[in-house]
């Protein structure tokens, strides 16, 4: 991360930016956990709380955007500081979308809670746990400027994708076994897909951390193997 600035006001702005991003990240992590808990425990009131809490995530997105614009206008940052701020502007978009996906899961949960459960909920809680871990690790890598931790997120996406495919195939088998399972299995497929997409957004954050620290854009697969 950038060294301490002689301009204390500038340093405070950057500290506020990191803190707000961490607060937003903690909120979306919590929304993921609560939305899946609402599903597995058939708790519709909890799902409704997830939907309502999304406004806090949206508020933080606006606050962070405004802070970034203010820093750019007043401080005219350069080099690593500029990369930090442009990275924050991109990360906040991914976090907001993660919050939206958690809301989508909660809304699906409310629908599923109106009908009998489809056997156990397969490995969905484990998929949610992996997605949360990816988000947390990606945000930690941003705050600490830790490229190695960001690369762990990139590598960990394969495990998340493999578990998603396993869940998809198991749900497909339920649908083929009995047509009465189709509606519930389809809803669970959507939930699993939302969790897989959360993992993708964590990947986006990790890729931006690599850019922030190294100044190298690795968002496209072929560029990841380019020499330093």
mmCIF file of C-alpha atoms in Angstrom:
data_model
loop_
_atom_site.group_PDB
_atom_site.id
_atom_site.type_symbol
_atom_site.label_atom_id
_atom_site.label_comp_id
_atom_site.label_asym_id
_atom_site.label_seq_id
_atom_site.Cartn_x
_atom_site.Cartn_y
_atom_site.Cartn_z
ATOM 1 C CA UNK A 1 0.000 0.000 0.000
ATOM 2 C CA UNK A 2 1.161 3.641 -0.428
ATOM 3 C CA UNK A 3 3.547 5.031 2.161
ATOM 4 C CA UNK A 4 2.299 7.529 4.721
ATOM 5 C CA UNK A 5 1.699 10.940 3.167
ATOM 6 C CA UNK A 6 3.018 14.204 4.493
ATOM 7 C CA UNK A 7 -0.433 15.585 3.702
ATOM 8 C CA UNK A 8 -2.417 14.327 6.699
ATOM 9 C CA UNK A 9 -5.776 15.203 5.151
ATOM 10 C CA UNK A 10 -4.929 13.132 2.069
ATOM 11 C CA UNK A 11 -3.828 10.204 4.228
ATOM 12 C CA UNK A 12 -7.085 10.437 6.201
ATOM 13 C CA UNK A 13 -9.091 10.363 2.962
ATOM 14 C CA UNK A 14 -7.309 7.203 1.868
ATOM 15 C CA UNK A 15 -7.856 5.650 5.304
ATOM 16 C CA UNK A 16 -11.556 6.511 5.147
ATOM 17 C CA UNK A 17 -11.754 4.950 1.698
ATOM 18 C CA UNK A 18 -10.276 1.654 2.879
ATOM 19 C CA UNK A 19 -12.506 1.611 5.961
ATOM 20 C CA UNK A 20 -15.667 2.235 3.946
ATOM 21 C CA UNK A 21 -14.752 -0.513 1.495
ATOM 22 C CA UNK A 22 -14.144 -2.909 4.369
ATOM 23 C CA UNK A 23 -17.482 -1.966 5.938
ATOM 24 C CA UNK A 24 -19.248 -2.557 2.632
ATOM 25 C CA UNK A 25 -17.434 -5.861 2.214
ATOM 26 C CA UNK A 26 -18.440 -7.008 5.697
ATOM 27 C CA UNK A 27 -22.074 -6.157 4.930
ATOM 28 C CA UNK A 28 -22.162 -8.161 1.708
ATOM 29 C CA UNK A 29 -20.418 -11.114 3.392
ATOM 30 C CA UNK A 30 -23.122 -11.035 6.056
ATOM 31 C CA UNK A 31 -25.873 -10.823 3.433
ATOM 32 C CA UNK A 32 -24.526 -13.942 1.716
ATOM 33 C CA UNK A 33 -24.526 -15.861 5.007
ATOM 34 C CA UNK A 34 -28.000 -14.672 6.006
ATOM 35 C CA UNK A 35 -29.563 -15.351 2.613
ATOM 36 C CA UNK A 36 -28.355 -18.966 2.639
ATOM 37 C CA UNK A 37 -29.355 -19.375 6.295
ATOM 38 C CA UNK A 38 -32.829 -18.159 5.325
ATOM 39 C CA UNK A 39 -32.896 -20.968 2.760
ATOM 40 C CA UNK A 40 -31.545 -23.823 4.870
ATOM 41 C CA UNK A 41 -33.525 -22.873 7.989
ATOM 42 C CA UNK A 42 -36.624 -21.900 5.976
ATOM 43 C CA UNK A 43 -36.623 -18.500 7.652
ATOM 44 C CA UNK A 44 -38.572 -16.075 5.444
ATOM 45 C CA UNK A 45 -38.444 -13.160 7.935
ATOM 46 C CA UNK A 46 -34.642 -13.387 7.789
ATOM 47 C CA UNK A 47 -34.800 -13.359 3.990
ATOM 48 C CA UNK A 48 -36.904 -10.199 4.177
ATOM 49 C CA UNK A 49 -34.223 -8.592 6.371
ATOM 50 C CA UNK A 50 -31.630 -9.389 3.694
ATOM 51 C CA UNK A 51 -33.755 -7.673 1.052
ATOM 52 C CA UNK A 52 -34.201 -4.631 3.302
ATOM 53 C CA UNK A 53 -30.502 -4.445 4.213
ATOM 54 C CA UNK A 54 -29.496 -4.016 0.581
ATOM 55 C CA UNK A 55 -30.193 -0.296 0.900
ATOM 56 C CA UNK A 56 -27.222 -0.011 3.281
ATOM 57 C CA UNK A 57 -24.945 -1.562 0.666
ATOM 58 C CA UNK A 58 -26.266 0.839 -1.960
ATOM 59 C CA UNK A 59 -25.720 3.794 0.381
ATOM 60 C CA UNK A 60 -22.102 2.796 0.935
ATOM 61 C CA UNK A 61 -21.582 2.446 -2.795
ATOM 62 C CA UNK A 62 -22.708 6.057 -3.290
ATOM 63 C CA UNK A 63 -20.570 7.310 -0.381
ATOM 64 C CA UNK A 64 -17.446 5.555 -1.689
ATOM 65 C CA UNK A 65 -18.008 6.836 -5.221
ATOM 66 C CA UNK A 66 -18.372 10.378 -3.893
ATOM 67 C CA UNK A 67 -15.249 10.050 -1.739
ATOM 68 C CA UNK A 68 -13.219 8.771 -4.702
ATOM 69 C CA UNK A 69 -14.406 11.645 -6.888
ATOM 70 C CA UNK A 70 -13.570 14.152 -4.165
ATOM 71 C CA UNK A 71 -10.059 12.752 -3.744
ATOM 72 C CA UNK A 72 -9.484 12.809 -7.494
ATOM 73 C CA UNK A 73 -10.682 16.404 -7.760
ATOM 74 C CA UNK A 74 -8.940 17.857 -4.714
ATOM 75 C CA UNK A 75 -5.788 15.756 -4.313
ATOM 76 C CA UNK A 76 -4.926 14.947 -7.937
ATOM 77 C CA UNK A 77 -3.232 11.664 -6.922
ATOM 78 C CA UNK A 78 -0.563 10.044 -9.069
ATOM 79 C CA UNK A 79 1.084 6.636 -9.492
ATOM 80 C CA UNK A 80 0.147 4.104 -6.785
ATOM 81 C CA UNK A 81 -2.389 6.420 -5.129
ATOM 82 C CA UNK A 82 -4.206 6.863 -8.415
ATOM 83 C CA UNK A 83 -4.281 3.094 -8.934
ATOM 84 C CA UNK A 84 -5.663 2.672 -5.409
ATOM 85 C CA UNK A 85 -8.561 5.027 -6.108
ATOM 86 C CA UNK A 86 -9.371 3.655 -9.569
ATOM 87 C CA UNK A 87 -9.255 0.156 -8.076
ATOM 88 C CA UNK A 88 -11.663 1.203 -5.318
ATOM 89 C CA UNK A 89 -14.098 2.569 -7.918
ATOM 90 C CA UNK A 90 -14.151 -0.822 -9.643
ATOM 91 C CA UNK A 91 -14.261 -2.900 -6.466
ATOM 92 C CA UNK A 92 -17.272 -1.022 -5.118
ATOM 93 C CA UNK A 93 -19.242 -2.021 -8.229
ATOM 94 C CA UNK A 94 -18.447 -5.697 -7.645
ATOM 95 C CA UNK A 95 -19.444 -5.433 -3.987
ATOM 96 C CA UNK A 96 -22.759 -3.805 -4.887
ATOM 97 C CA UNK A 97 -23.487 -6.620 -7.333
ATOM 98 C CA UNK A 98 -22.630 -9.209 -4.701
ATOM 99 C CA UNK A 99 -25.224 -7.555 -2.472
ATOM 100 C CA UNK A 100 -27.770 -7.779 -5.290
ATOM 101 C CA UNK A 101 -27.009 -11.481 -5.742
ATOM 102 C CA UNK A 102 -27.519 -12.091 -2.014
ATOM 103 C CA UNK A 103 -30.918 -10.375 -2.328
ATOM 104 C CA UNK A 104 -31.763 -12.628 -5.279
ATOM 105 C CA UNK A 105 -30.909 -15.667 -3.143
ATOM 106 C CA UNK A 106 -33.101 -14.368 -0.315
ATOM 107 C CA UNK A 107 -36.022 -13.823 -2.694
ATOM 108 C CA UNK A 108 -35.657 -17.354 -4.083
ATOM 109 C CA UNK A 109 -35.508 -18.634 -0.519
ATOM 110 C CA UNK A 110 -38.828 -17.016 0.311
ATOM 111 C CA UNK A 111 -40.418 -18.806 -2.637
ATOM 112 C CA UNK A 112 -38.874 -22.158 -1.690
ATOM 113 C CA UNK A 113 -39.977 -21.765 1.912
ATOM 114 C CA UNK A 114 -43.599 -21.952 0.725
ATOM 115 C CA UNK A 115 -43.167 -25.531 -0.516
ATOM 116 C CA UNK A 116 -41.751 -28.754 0.997
ATOM 117 C CA UNK A 117 -37.923 -28.897 0.859
ATOM 118 C CA UNK A 118 -36.261 -30.862 -1.929
ATOM 119 C CA UNK A 119 -34.371 -33.467 0.130
ATOM 120 C CA UNK A 120 -31.333 -31.862 1.798
ATOM 121 C CA UNK A 121 -30.074 -28.704 0.170
ATOM 122 C CA UNK A 122 -27.203 -30.595 -1.440
ATOM 123 C CA UNK A 123 -23.899 -28.712 -1.022
ATOM 124 C CA UNK A 124 -25.391 -25.223 -1.278
ATOM 125 C CA UNK A 125 -24.266 -24.144 2.240
ATOM 126 C CA UNK A 126 -20.715 -25.264 1.419
ATOM 127 C CA UNK A 127 -20.824 -23.330 -1.856
ATOM 128 C CA UNK A 128 -21.976 -20.243 0.056
ATOM 129 C CA UNK A 129 -19.138 -20.679 2.551
ATOM 130 C CA UNK A 130 -16.585 -20.861 -0.254
ATOM 131 C CA UNK A 131 -18.064 -17.767 -1.901
ATOM 132 C CA UNK A 132 -17.868 -15.840 1.397
ATOM 133 C CA UNK A 133 -14.272 -16.922 1.896
ATOM 134 C CA UNK A 134 -13.360 -15.728 -1.591
ATOM 135 C CA UNK A 135 -14.943 -12.323 -0.985
ATOM 136 C CA UNK A 136 -13.231 -11.912 2.395
ATOM 137 C CA UNK A 137 -9.841 -12.984 1.086
ATOM 138 C CA UNK A 138 -10.124 -10.655 -1.910
ATOM 139 C CA UNK A 139 -10.947 -7.688 0.334
ATOM 140 C CA UNK A 140 -8.153 -8.568 2.753
ATOM 141 C CA UNK A 141 -5.729 -8.617 -0.173
ATOM 142 C CA UNK A 142 -6.916 -5.134 -1.160
ATOM 143 C CA UNK A 143 -6.449 -3.647 2.299
ATOM 144 C CA UNK A 144 -3.010 -5.201 2.790
ATOM 145 C CA UNK A 145 -1.881 -4.855 -0.829
ATOM 146 C CA UNK A 146 -1.073 -8.583 -0.727
ATOM 147 C CA UNK A 147 -0.709 -9.961 -4.259
ATOM 148 C CA UNK A 148 -0.066 -13.502 -2.982
ATOM 149 C CA UNK A 149 -3.445 -13.499 -1.218
ATOM 150 C CA UNK A 150 -5.114 -12.115 -4.348
ATOM 151 C CA UNK A 151 -3.595 -14.965 -6.352
ATOM 152 C CA UNK A 152 -5.035 -17.428 -3.829
ATOM 153 C CA UNK A 153 -8.472 -16.067 -4.739
ATOM 154 C CA UNK A 154 -7.777 -16.611 -8.439
ATOM 155 C CA UNK A 155 -6.682 -20.186 -7.771
ATOM 156 C CA UNK A 156 -9.577 -20.884 -5.395
ATOM 157 C CA UNK A 157 -12.179 -20.106 -8.046
ATOM 158 C CA UNK A 158 -11.656 -23.535 -9.616
ATOM 159 C CA UNK A 159 -12.857 -25.264 -6.438
ATOM 160 C CA UNK A 160 -15.948 -23.077 -6.304
ATOM 161 C CA UNK A 161 -16.733 -23.769 -9.979
ATOM 162 C CA UNK A 162 -16.286 -27.526 -9.470
ATOM 163 C CA UNK A 163 -18.703 -27.544 -6.535
ATOM 164 C CA UNK A 164 -21.234 -25.524 -8.525
ATOM 165 C CA UNK A 165 -21.074 -28.080 -11.345
ATOM 166 C CA UNK A 166 -21.557 -30.927 -8.852
ATOM 167 C CA UNK A 167 -24.651 -29.242 -7.390
ATOM 168 C CA UNK A 168 -26.009 -28.531 -10.874
ATOM 169 C CA UNK A 169 -25.677 -32.187 -11.906
ATOM 170 C CA UNK A 170 -27.274 -33.440 -8.676
ATOM 171 C CA UNK A 171 -30.231 -31.099 -9.117
ATOM 172 C CA UNK A 172 -30.566 -32.155 -12.727
ATOM 173 C CA UNK A 173 -30.823 -35.752 -11.546
ATOM 174 C CA UNK A 174 -33.658 -34.768 -9.173
ATOM 175 C CA UNK A 175 -35.487 -33.137 -12.072
ATOM 176 C CA UNK A 176 -35.111 -36.214 -14.275
ATOM 177 C CA UNK A 177 -36.231 -38.477 -11.442
ATOM 178 C CA UNK A 178 -39.575 -36.715 -10.926
ATOM 179 C CA UNK A 179 -41.107 -33.814 -12.847
ATOM 180 C CA UNK A 180 -42.624 -32.556 -9.590
ATOM 181 C CA UNK A 181 -39.089 -31.620 -8.528
ATOM 182 C CA UNK A 182 -38.472 -29.314 -11.478
ATOM 183 C CA UNK A 183 -39.684 -26.053 -9.952
ATOM 184 C CA UNK A 184 -37.784 -26.466 -6.688
ATOM 185 C CA UNK A 185 -34.648 -27.832 -8.361
ATOM 186 C CA UNK A 186 -34.643 -24.952 -10.845
ATOM 187 C CA UNK A 187 -34.866 -22.414 -8.014
ATOM 188 C CA UNK A 188 -31.931 -24.104 -6.278
ATOM 189 C CA UNK A 189 -29.978 -24.030 -9.530
ATOM 190 C CA UNK A 190 -30.486 -20.281 -9.691
ATOM 191 C CA UNK A 191 -29.282 -19.938 -6.096
ATOM 192 C CA UNK A 192 -26.175 -22.000 -6.856
ATOM 193 C CA UNK A 193 -25.536 -19.887 -9.938
ATOM 194 C CA UNK A 194 -25.851 -16.694 -7.881
ATOM 195 C CA UNK A 195 -23.231 -18.061 -5.467
ATOM 196 C CA UNK A 196 -20.947 -18.975 -8.361
ATOM 197 C CA UNK A 197 -21.325 -15.429 -9.698
ATOM 198 C CA UNK A 198 -20.379 -14.061 -6.274
ATOM 199 C CA UNK A 199 -17.153 -16.023 -6.649
ATOM 200 C CA UNK A 200 -16.617 -14.395 -10.041
ATOM 201 C CA UNK A 201 -16.982 -10.937 -8.490
ATOM 202 C CA UNK A 202 -14.427 -11.883 -5.826
ATOM 203 C CA UNK A 203 -12.123 -12.831 -8.701
ATOM 204 C CA UNK A 204 -12.648 -9.393 -10.224
ATOM 205 C CA UNK A 205 -11.602 -7.776 -6.946
ATOM 206 C CA UNK A 206 -8.494 -9.956 -6.725
ATOM 207 C CA UNK A 207 -7.507 -9.107 -10.298
ATOM 208 C CA UNK A 208 -7.817 -5.407 -9.540
ATOM 209 C CA UNK A 209 -5.589 -5.843 -6.474
ATOM 210 C CA UNK A 210 -2.858 -7.249 -8.719
ATOM 211 C CA UNK A 211 -3.283 -4.196 -10.954
ATOM 212 C CA UNK A 212 -3.203 -1.840 -7.971
ATOM 213 C CA UNK A 213 0.045 -3.291 -6.598
ATOM 214 C CA UNK A 214 1.916 -4.251 -9.759
ATOM 215 C CA UNK A 215 0.347 -1.945 -12.311
ATOM 216 C CA UNK A 216 -0.374 -4.981 -14.493
ATOM 217 C CA UNK A 217 -3.834 -5.751 -15.870
ATOM 218 C CA UNK A 218 -4.553 -9.496 -15.635
ATOM 219 C CA UNK A 219 -8.307 -9.402 -16.205
ATOM 220 C CA UNK A 220 -8.040 -11.460 -19.377
ATOM 221 C CA UNK A 221 -6.765 -15.049 -19.001
ATOM 222 C CA UNK A 222 -3.997 -14.832 -21.593
ATOM 223 C CA UNK A 223 -2.429 -11.873 -19.803
ATOM 224 C CA UNK A 224 -2.007 -13.790 -16.538
ATOM 225 C CA UNK A 225 0.997 -15.685 -17.845
ATOM 226 C CA UNK A 226 2.823 -12.636 -19.165
ATOM 227 C CA UNK A 227 6.278 -12.032 -17.632
ATOM 228 C CA UNK A 228 6.641 -9.414 -14.915
#
